[in-house]
Amino acid sequence: MLAVDDASRAIEFYKNTFHAVEVSRMTTDEGKIEHAEIRVGEARIMIADEWQGHNRSAKSLGGTPVIIYLYVSNVDDAVKRAVNEGAVLLRPIQDLPHGERVGKIEDPFGHVWMLATPYNVNE
């Protein structure tokens, strides 16, 4: 589960950037998201607003040791959209010898993503 400050905004970022589909959302009486789920391709990712004493966001912790490796249909387009939506490019897109085209970003909520698209190494 990704804990973020402003889960509603994060979900919109993931929709715009990764073409995520929102699967579910549960909110508190105050409007905070206590649990939401998005789908990117076949991957499911849970998201919640930060709750003191329960879960803390990457930003409030000063960063994250976690890198989320996510396959997308077109890494070039996804990284471009992410940067246009406020992500920071941490590693430019490159073709790796194991057959994946990969780029690395930090989203506006402090989470780090390796975005990848497989390619045919025999071409």
PDB file of C-alpha atoms in Angstrom, residues 9-103:
ATOM      1  CA  ARG A   9      -4.510  13.828  -6.049  1.00  0.00           C
ATOM      2  CA  ALA A  10      -2.180  10.804  -6.192  1.00  0.00           C
ATOM      3  CA  ILE A  11      -4.886   8.669  -7.780  1.00  0.00           C
ATOM      4  CA  GLU A  12      -5.445  11.348 -10.434  1.00  0.00           C
ATOM      5  CA  PHE A  13      -1.673  11.482 -11.063  1.00  0.00           C
ATOM      6  CA  TYR A  14      -1.556   7.680 -11.538  1.00  0.00           C
ATOM      7  CA  LYS A  15      -4.604   7.794 -13.830  1.00  0.00           C
ATOM      8  CA  ASN A  16      -3.039  10.527 -15.970  1.00  0.00           C
ATOM      9  CA  THR A  17       0.469   9.070 -15.951  1.00  0.00           C
ATOM     10  CA  PHE A  18       0.036   5.292 -15.954  1.00  0.00           C
ATOM     11  CA  HIS A  19      -3.524   5.110 -17.343  1.00  0.00           C
ATOM     12  CA  ALA A  20      -4.543   3.563 -14.021  1.00  0.00           C
ATOM     13  CA  VAL A  21      -8.136   2.543 -13.456  1.00  0.00           C
ATOM     14  CA  GLU A  22      -9.643   3.201 -10.042  1.00  0.00           C
ATOM     15  CA  VAL A  23     -11.108  -0.052  -8.730  1.00  0.00           C
ATOM     16  CA  SER A  24     -12.357   1.018  -5.300  1.00  0.00           C
ATOM     17  CA  ARG A  25     -12.281   3.847  -2.760  1.00  0.00           C
ATOM     18  CA  MET A  26     -13.284   4.015   0.901  1.00  0.00           C
ATOM     19  CA  THR A  27     -13.265   7.389   2.642  1.00  0.00           C
ATOM     20  CA  THR A  28     -13.616   8.600   6.197  1.00  0.00           C
ATOM     21  CA  ASP A  29     -16.306  11.042   7.330  1.00  0.00           C
ATOM     22  CA  GLU A  30     -13.642  13.766   6.940  1.00  0.00           C
ATOM     23  CA  GLY A  31     -13.080  12.821   3.286  1.00  0.00           C
ATOM     24  CA  LYS A  32      -9.681  11.161   3.743  1.00  0.00           C
ATOM     25  CA  ILE A  33      -9.043   8.016   1.726  1.00  0.00           C
ATOM     26  CA  GLU A  34      -8.516   5.147   4.133  1.00  0.00           C
ATOM     27  CA  HIS A  35      -8.229   2.602   1.321  1.00  0.00           C
ATOM     28  CA  ALA A  36      -8.322   2.816  -2.453  1.00  0.00           C
ATOM     29  CA  GLU A  37      -7.199   0.469  -5.151  1.00  0.00           C
ATOM     30  CA  ILE A  38      -6.028   1.182  -8.695  1.00  0.00           C
ATOM     31  CA  ARG A  39      -5.147  -1.159 -11.537  1.00  0.00           C
ATOM     32  CA  VAL A  40      -2.369  -0.578 -14.048  1.00  0.00           C
ATOM     33  CA  GLY A  41      -2.455  -3.358 -16.605  1.00  0.00           C
ATOM     34  CA  GLU A  42      -2.585  -6.459 -14.425  1.00  0.00           C
ATOM     35  CA  ALA A  43      -0.927  -4.784 -11.413  1.00  0.00           C
ATOM     36  CA  ARG A  44      -3.078  -3.727  -8.469  1.00  0.00           C
ATOM     37  CA  ILE A  45      -1.854  -1.004  -6.148  1.00  0.00           C
ATOM     38  CA  MET A  46      -3.469   0.071  -2.883  1.00  0.00           C
ATOM     39  CA  ILE A  47      -3.322   3.716  -1.803  1.00  0.00           C
ATOM     40  CA  ALA A  48      -4.288   5.554   1.379  1.00  0.00           C
ATOM     41  CA  ASP A  49      -3.939   8.987   2.882  1.00  0.00           C
ATOM     42  CA  GLU A  50      -1.250   9.304   5.499  1.00  0.00           C
ATOM     43  CA  TRP A  51      -2.542   8.693   9.049  1.00  0.00           C
ATOM     44  CA  GLN A  52      -0.351   9.583  11.988  1.00  0.00           C
ATOM     45  CA  GLY A  53       0.220   6.526  14.092  1.00  0.00           C
ATOM     46  CA  HIS A  54      -0.965   4.222  11.316  1.00  0.00           C
ATOM     47  CA  ASN A  55       0.955   4.844   8.076  1.00  0.00           C
ATOM     48  CA  ARG A  56       3.355   7.568   7.018  1.00  0.00           C
ATOM     49  CA  SER A  57       4.048   8.866   3.550  1.00  0.00           C
ATOM     50  CA  ALA A  58       7.418   8.755   1.800  1.00  0.00           C
ATOM     51  CA  LYS A  59       7.583  12.551   1.959  1.00  0.00           C
ATOM     52  CA  SER A  60       7.031  12.713   5.722  1.00  0.00           C
ATOM     53  CA  LEU A  61       9.751  10.069   6.162  1.00  0.00           C
ATOM     54  CA  GLY A  62      12.199  12.029   4.002  1.00  0.00           C
ATOM     55  CA  GLY A  63      12.182   9.525   1.132  1.00  0.00           C
ATOM     56  CA  THR A  64      11.641   5.865   0.447  1.00  0.00           C
ATOM     57  CA  PRO A  65      13.914   2.824   0.265  1.00  0.00           C
ATOM     58  CA  VAL A  66      11.378   1.135  -2.032  1.00  0.00           C
ATOM     59  CA  ILE A  67      11.461   1.176  -5.825  1.00  0.00           C
ATOM     60  CA  ILE A  68       8.261   0.062  -7.537  1.00  0.00           C
ATOM     61  CA  TYR A  69       8.991  -1.741 -10.822  1.00  0.00           C
ATOM     62  CA  LEU A  70       5.976  -1.325 -13.081  1.00  0.00           C
ATOM     63  CA  TYR A  71       5.412  -2.578 -16.612  1.00  0.00           C
ATOM     64  CA  VAL A  72       3.587  -0.119 -18.854  1.00  0.00           C
ATOM     65  CA  SER A  73       2.557  -0.414 -22.491  1.00  0.00           C
ATOM     66  CA  ASN A  74       4.847   2.434 -23.634  1.00  0.00           C
ATOM     67  CA  VAL A  75       7.585   3.540 -21.257  1.00  0.00           C
ATOM     68  CA  ASP A  76       8.516   6.589 -23.337  1.00  0.00           C
ATOM     69  CA  ASP A  77       4.977   7.965 -23.189  1.00  0.00           C
ATOM     70  CA  ALA A  78       4.529   7.092 -19.492  1.00  0.00           C
ATOM     71  CA  VAL A  79       7.758   8.796 -18.414  1.00  0.00           C
ATOM     72  CA  LYS A  80       6.945  11.881 -20.512  1.00  0.00           C
ATOM     73  CA  ARG A  81       3.455  12.097 -18.965  1.00  0.00           C
ATOM     74  CA  ALA A  82       4.888  11.596 -15.467  1.00  0.00           C
ATOM     75  CA  VAL A  83       7.396  14.426 -15.857  1.00  0.00           C
ATOM     76  CA  ASN A  84       4.706  16.677 -17.356  1.00  0.00           C
ATOM     77  CA  GLU A  85       2.506  15.894 -14.306  1.00  0.00           C
ATOM     78  CA  GLY A  86       5.275  16.853 -11.829  1.00  0.00           C
ATOM     79  CA  ALA A  87       7.470  13.756 -11.449  1.00  0.00           C
ATOM     80  CA  VAL A  88      11.263  14.060 -11.365  1.00  0.00           C
ATOM     81  CA  LEU A  89      13.266  12.078 -13.911  1.00  0.00           C
ATOM     82  CA  LEU A  90      15.873  10.122 -11.927  1.00  0.00           C
ATOM     83  CA  ARG A  91      17.258   8.020 -14.779  1.00  0.00           C
ATOM     84  CA  PRO A  92      16.676   8.592 -18.484  1.00  0.00           C
ATOM     85  CA  ILE A  93      15.001   5.864 -20.499  1.00  0.00           C
ATOM     86  CA  GLN A  94      17.372   3.321 -21.973  1.00  0.00           C
ATOM     87  CA  ASP A  95      17.275  -0.086 -23.603  1.00  0.00           C
ATOM     88  CA  LEU A  96      18.760  -2.659 -21.259  1.00  0.00           C
ATOM     89  CA  PRO A  97      20.457  -5.826 -22.509  1.00  0.00           C
ATOM     90  CA  HIS A  98      17.906  -8.099 -20.826  1.00  0.00           C
ATOM     91  CA  GLY A  99      15.213  -6.873 -23.226  1.00  0.00           C
ATOM     92  CA  GLU A 100      13.476  -4.037 -21.412  1.00  0.00           C
ATOM     93  CA  ARG A 101      13.309  -0.314 -22.077  1.00  0.00           C
ATOM     94  CA  VAL A 102      13.424   1.325 -18.632  1.00  0.00           C
ATOM     95  CA  GLY A 103      13.252   4.788 -17.043  1.00  0.00           C
TER      96      GLY A 103
END
